JSON list of C-alpha atoms and ligand atoms in Angstrom, two decimals:
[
{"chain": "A", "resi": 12, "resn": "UNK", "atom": "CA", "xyz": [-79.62, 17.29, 76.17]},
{"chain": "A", "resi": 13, "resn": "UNK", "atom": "CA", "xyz": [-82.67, 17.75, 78.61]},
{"chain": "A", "resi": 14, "resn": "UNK", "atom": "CA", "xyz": [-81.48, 18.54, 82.00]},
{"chain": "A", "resi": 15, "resn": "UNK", "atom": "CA", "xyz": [-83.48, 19.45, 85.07]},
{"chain": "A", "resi": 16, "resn": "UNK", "atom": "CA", "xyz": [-83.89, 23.09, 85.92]},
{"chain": "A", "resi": 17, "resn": "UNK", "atom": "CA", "xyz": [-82.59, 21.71, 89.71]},
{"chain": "A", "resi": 18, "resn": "UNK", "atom": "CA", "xyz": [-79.66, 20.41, 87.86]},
{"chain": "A", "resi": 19, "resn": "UNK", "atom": "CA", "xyz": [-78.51, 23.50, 86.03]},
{"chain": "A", "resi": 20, "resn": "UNK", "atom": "CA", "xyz": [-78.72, 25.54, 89.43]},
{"chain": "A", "resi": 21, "resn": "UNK", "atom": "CA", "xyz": [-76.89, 23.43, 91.45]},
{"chain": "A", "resi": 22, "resn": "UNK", "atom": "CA", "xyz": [-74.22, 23.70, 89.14]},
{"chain": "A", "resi": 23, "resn": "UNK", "atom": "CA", "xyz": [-74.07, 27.35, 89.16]},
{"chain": "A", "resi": 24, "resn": "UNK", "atom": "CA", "xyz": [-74.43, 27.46, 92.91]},
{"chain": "A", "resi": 25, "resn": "UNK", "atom": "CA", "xyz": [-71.41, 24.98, 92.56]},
{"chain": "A", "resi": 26, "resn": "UNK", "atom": "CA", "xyz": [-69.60, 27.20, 90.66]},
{"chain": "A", "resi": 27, "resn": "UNK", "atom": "CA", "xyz": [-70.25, 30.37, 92.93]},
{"chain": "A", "resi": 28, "resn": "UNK", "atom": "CA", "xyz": [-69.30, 28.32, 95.79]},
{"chain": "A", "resi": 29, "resn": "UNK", "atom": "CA", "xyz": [-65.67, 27.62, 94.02]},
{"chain": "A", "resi": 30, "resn": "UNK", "atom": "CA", "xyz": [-65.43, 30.89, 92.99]},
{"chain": "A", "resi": 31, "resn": "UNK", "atom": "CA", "xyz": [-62.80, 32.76, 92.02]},
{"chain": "A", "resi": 32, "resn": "UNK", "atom": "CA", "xyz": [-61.08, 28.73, 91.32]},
{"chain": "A", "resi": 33, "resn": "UNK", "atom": "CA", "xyz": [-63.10, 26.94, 88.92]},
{"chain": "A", "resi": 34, "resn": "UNK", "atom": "CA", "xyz": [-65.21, 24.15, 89.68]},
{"chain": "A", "resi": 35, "resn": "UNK", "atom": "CA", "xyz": [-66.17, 20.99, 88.25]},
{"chain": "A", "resi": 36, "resn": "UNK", "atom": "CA", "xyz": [-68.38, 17.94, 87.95]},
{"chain": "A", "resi": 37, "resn": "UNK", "atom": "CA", "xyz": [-69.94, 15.01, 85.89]},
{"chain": "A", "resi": 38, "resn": "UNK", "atom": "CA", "xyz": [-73.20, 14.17, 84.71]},
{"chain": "A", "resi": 39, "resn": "UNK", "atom": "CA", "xyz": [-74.65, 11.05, 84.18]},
{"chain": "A", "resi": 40, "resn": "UNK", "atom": "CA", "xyz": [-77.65, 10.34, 82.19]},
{"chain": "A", "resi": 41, "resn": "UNK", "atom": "CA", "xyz": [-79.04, 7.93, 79.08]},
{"chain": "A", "resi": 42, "resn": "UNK", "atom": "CA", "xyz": [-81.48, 8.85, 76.44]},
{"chain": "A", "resi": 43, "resn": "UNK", "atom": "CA", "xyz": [-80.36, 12.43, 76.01]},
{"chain": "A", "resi": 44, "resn": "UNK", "atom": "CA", "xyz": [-81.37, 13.14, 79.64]},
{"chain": "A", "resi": 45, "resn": "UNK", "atom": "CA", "xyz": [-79.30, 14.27, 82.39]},
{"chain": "A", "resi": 46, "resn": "UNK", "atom": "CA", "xyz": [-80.30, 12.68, 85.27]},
{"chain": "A", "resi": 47, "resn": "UNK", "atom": "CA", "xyz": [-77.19, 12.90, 88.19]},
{"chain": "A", "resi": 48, "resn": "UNK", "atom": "CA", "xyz": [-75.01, 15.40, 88.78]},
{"chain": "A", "resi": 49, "resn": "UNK", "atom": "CA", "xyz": [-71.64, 14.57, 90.95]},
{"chain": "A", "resi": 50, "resn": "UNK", "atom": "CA", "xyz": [-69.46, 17.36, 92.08]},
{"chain": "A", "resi": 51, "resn": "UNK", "atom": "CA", "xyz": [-65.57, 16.79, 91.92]},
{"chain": "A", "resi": 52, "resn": "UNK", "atom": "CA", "xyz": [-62.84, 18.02, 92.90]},
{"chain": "A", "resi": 53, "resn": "UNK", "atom": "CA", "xyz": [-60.38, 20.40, 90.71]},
{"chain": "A", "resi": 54, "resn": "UNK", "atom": "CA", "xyz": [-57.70, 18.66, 90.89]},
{"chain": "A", "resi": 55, "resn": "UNK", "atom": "CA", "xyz": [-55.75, 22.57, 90.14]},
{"chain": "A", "resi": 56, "resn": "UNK", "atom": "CA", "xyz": [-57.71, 24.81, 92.27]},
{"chain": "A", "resi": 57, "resn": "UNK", "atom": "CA", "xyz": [-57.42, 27.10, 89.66]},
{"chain": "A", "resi": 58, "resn": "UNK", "atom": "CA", "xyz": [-59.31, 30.34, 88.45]},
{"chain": "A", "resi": 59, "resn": "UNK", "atom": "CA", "xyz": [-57.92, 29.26, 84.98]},
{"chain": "A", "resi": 60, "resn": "UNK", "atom": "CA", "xyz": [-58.59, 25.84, 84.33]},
{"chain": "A", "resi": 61, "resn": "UNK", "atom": "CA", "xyz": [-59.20, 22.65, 85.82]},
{"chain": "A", "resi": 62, "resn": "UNK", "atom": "CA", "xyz": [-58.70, 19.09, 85.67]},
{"chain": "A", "resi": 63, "resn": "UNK", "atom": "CA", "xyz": [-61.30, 16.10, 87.38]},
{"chain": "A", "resi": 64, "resn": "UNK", "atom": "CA", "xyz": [-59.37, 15.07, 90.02]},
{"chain": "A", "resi": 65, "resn": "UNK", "atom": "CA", "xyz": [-58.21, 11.83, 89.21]},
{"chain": "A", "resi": 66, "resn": "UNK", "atom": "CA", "xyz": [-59.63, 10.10, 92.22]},
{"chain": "A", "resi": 67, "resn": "UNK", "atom": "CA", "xyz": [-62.88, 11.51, 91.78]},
{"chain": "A", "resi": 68, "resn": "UNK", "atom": "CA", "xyz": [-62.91, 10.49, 88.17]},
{"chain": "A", "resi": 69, "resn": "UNK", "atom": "CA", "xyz": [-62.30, 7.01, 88.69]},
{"chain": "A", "resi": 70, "resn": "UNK", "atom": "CA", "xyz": [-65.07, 7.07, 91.50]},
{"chain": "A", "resi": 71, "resn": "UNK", "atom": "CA", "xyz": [-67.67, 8.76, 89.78]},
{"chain": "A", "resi": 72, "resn": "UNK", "atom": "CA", "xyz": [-66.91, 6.63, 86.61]},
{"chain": "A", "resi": 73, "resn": "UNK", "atom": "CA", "xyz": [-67.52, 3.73, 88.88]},
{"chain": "A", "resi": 74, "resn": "UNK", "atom": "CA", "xyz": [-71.15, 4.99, 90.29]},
{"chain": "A", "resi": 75, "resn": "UNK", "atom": "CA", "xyz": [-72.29, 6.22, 86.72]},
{"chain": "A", "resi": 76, "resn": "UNK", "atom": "CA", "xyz": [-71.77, 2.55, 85.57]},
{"chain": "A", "resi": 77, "resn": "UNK", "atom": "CA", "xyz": [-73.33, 0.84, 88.97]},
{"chain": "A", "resi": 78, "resn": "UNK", "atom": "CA", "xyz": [-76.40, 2.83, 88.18]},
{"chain": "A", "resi": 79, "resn": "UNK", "atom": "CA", "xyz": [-76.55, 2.05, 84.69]},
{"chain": "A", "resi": 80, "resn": "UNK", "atom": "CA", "xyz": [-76.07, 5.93, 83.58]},
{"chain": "A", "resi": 81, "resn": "UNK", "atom": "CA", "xyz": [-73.49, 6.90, 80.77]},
{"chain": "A", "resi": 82, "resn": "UNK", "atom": "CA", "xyz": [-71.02, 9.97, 81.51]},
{"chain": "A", "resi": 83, "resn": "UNK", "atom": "CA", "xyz": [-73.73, 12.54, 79.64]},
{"chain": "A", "resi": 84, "resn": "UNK", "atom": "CA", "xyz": [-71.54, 15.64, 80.49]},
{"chain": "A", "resi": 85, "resn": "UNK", "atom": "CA", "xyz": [-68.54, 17.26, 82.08]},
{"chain": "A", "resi": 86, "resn": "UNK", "atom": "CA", "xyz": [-69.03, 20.61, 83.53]},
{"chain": "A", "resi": 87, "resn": "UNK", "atom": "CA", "xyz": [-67.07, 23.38, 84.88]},
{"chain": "A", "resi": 88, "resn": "UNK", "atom": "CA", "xyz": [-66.82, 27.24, 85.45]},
{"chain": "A", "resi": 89, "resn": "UNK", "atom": "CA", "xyz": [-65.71, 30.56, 83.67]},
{"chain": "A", "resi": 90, "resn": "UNK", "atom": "CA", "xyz": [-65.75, 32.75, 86.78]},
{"chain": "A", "resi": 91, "resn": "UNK", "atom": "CA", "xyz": [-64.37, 35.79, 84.44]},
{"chain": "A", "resi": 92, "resn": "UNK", "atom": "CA", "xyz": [-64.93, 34.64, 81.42]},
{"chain": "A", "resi": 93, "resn": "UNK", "atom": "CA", "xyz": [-67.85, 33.72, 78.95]},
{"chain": "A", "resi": 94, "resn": "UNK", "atom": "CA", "xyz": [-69.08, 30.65, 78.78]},
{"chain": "A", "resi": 95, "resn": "UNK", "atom": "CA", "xyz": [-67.08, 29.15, 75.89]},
{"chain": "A", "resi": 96, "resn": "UNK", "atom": "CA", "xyz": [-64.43, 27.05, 75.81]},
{"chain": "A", "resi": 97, "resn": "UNK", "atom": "CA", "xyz": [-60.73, 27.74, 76.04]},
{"chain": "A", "resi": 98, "resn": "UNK", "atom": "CA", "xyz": [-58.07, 26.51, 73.82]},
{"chain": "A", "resi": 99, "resn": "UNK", "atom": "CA", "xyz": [-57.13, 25.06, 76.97]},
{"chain": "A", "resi": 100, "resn": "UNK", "atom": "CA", "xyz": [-60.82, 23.32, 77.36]},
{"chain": "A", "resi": 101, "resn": "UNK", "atom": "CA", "xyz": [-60.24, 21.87, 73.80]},
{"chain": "A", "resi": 102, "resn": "UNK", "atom": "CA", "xyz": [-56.97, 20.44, 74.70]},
{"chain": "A", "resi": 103, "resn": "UNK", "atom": "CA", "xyz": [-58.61, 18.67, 77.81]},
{"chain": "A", "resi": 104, "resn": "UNK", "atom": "CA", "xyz": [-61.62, 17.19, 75.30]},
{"chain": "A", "resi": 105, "resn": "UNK", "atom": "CA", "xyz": [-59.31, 15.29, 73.19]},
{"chain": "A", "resi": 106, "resn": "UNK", "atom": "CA", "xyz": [-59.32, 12.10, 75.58]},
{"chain": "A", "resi": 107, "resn": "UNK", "atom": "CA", "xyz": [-62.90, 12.43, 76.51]},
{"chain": "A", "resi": 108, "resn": "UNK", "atom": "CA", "xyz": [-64.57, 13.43, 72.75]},
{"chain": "A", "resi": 109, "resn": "UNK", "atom": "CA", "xyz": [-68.45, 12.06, 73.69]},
{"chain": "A", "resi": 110, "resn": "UNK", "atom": "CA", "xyz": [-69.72, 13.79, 76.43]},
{"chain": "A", "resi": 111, "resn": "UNK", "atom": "CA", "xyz": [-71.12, 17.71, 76.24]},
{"chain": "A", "resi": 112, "resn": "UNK", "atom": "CA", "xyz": [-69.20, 19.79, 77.72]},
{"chain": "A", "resi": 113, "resn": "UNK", "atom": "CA", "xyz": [-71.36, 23.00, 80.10]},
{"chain": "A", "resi": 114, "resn": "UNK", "atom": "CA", "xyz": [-69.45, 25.77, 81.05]},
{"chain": "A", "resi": 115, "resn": "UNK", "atom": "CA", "xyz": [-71.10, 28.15, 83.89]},
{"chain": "A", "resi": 116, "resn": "UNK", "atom": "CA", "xyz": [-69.99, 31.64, 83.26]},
{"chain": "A", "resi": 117, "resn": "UNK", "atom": "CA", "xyz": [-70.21, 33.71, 86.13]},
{"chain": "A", "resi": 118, "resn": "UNK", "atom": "CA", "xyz": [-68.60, 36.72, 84.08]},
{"chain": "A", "resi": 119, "resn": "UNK", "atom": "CA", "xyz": [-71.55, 38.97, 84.93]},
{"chain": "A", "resi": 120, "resn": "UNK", "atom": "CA", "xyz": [-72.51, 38.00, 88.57]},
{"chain": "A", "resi": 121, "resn": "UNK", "atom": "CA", "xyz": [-76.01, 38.81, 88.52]},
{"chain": "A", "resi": 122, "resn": "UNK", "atom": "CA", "xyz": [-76.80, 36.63, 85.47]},
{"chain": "A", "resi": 123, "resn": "UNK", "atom": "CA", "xyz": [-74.89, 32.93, 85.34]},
{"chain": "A", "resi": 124, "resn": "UNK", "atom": "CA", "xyz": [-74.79, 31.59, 82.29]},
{"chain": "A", "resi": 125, "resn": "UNK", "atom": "CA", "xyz": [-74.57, 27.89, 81.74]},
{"chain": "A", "resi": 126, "resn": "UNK", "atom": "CA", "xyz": [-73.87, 26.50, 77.81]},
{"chain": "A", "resi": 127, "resn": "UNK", "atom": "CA", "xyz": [-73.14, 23.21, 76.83]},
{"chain": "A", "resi": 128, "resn": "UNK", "atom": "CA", "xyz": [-70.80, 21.98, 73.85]},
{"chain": "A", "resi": 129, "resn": "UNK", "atom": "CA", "xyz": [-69.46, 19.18, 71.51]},
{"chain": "A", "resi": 130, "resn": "UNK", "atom": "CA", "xyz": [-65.67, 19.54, 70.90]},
{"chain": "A", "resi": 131, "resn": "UNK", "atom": "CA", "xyz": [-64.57, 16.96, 68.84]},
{"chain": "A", "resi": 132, "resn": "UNK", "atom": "CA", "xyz": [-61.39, 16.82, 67.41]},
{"chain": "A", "resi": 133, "resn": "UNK", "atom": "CA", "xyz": [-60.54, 20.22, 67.92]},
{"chain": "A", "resi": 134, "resn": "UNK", "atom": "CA", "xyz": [-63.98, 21.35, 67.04]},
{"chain": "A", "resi": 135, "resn": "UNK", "atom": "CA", "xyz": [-66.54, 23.19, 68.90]},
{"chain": "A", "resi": 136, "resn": "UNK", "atom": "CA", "xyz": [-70.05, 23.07, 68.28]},
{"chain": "A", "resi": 137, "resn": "UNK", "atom": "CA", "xyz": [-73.15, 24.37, 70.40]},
{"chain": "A", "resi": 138, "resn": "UNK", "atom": "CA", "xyz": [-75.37, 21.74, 71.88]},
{"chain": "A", "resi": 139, "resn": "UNK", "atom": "CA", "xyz": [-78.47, 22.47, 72.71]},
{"chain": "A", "resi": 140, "resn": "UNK", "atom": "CA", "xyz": [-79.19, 22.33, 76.62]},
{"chain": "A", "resi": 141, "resn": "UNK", "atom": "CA", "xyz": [-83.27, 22.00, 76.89]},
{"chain": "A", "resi": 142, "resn": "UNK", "atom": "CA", "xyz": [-84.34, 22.77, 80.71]},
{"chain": "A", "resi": 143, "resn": "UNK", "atom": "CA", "xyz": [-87.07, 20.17, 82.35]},
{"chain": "A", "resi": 144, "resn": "UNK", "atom": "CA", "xyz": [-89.34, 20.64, 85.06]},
{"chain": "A", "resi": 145, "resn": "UNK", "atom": "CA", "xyz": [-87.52, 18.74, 87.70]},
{"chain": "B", "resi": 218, "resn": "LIG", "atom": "ZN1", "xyz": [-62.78, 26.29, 80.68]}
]
């Protein structure tokens, strides 16, 4: 997927802001291109795992569609771990199989690292995340 460089670094300043509890967010986009990130609410408030707030889901769902986007990706953060998903993250993928999934790991401070994933039934795969000039 391309995604703006803006993109990617407002969703690790999203994720720092969160920190230690992990954040989250959707992306819409069309054509393999990211083009709107919306923040949400974890509906845990968890530094071990999150769920869209429910509310947030539905309304996000509902502006992706009004602007004609698809839901492109779901992101959220490892704030001590790497960014991979957890047997916990595949469990969570099962009713959503078709967007990427990005995980911001902000295991070593100094260096976030944002990766982005297929996991379809029960399988992960990398998915290339191709940074545009905003
Ligand atoms: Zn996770």
């Amino acid at each position: 997927m391309r995604i703006p460089r803006d993109m990617l670094d407002e969703i690790v300043a999203h994720s720092q802001e969160e920190a230690p509890n992990e954040c989250c967010g959707l992306i819409g986009g069309s054509n393999g291109e990211a083009t709107t990130l919306y923040r949400a609410r974890n509906e845990f408030e968890s530094p071990l795992r999150y769920n869209v707030d429910p509310r947030d889901l539905l309304r996000i769902t509902g502006e992706i569609e009004d602007r004609g986007e698809e839901l492109a990706g779901i992101y959220h953060s490892h704030t001590r771990s790497e960014a991979y998903p957890s047997q916990t993250d595949v469990n969570l993928a099962t009713n959503w199989p078709d967007p990427l999934y990005l995980i911001c790991s902000l295991a070593d401070a100094d260096r976030p690292v944002v990766r982005a994933f297929t996991i379809r039934e029960g399988r992960i795969e990398d998915a290339g995340l191709e940074p545009v000039e905003s």
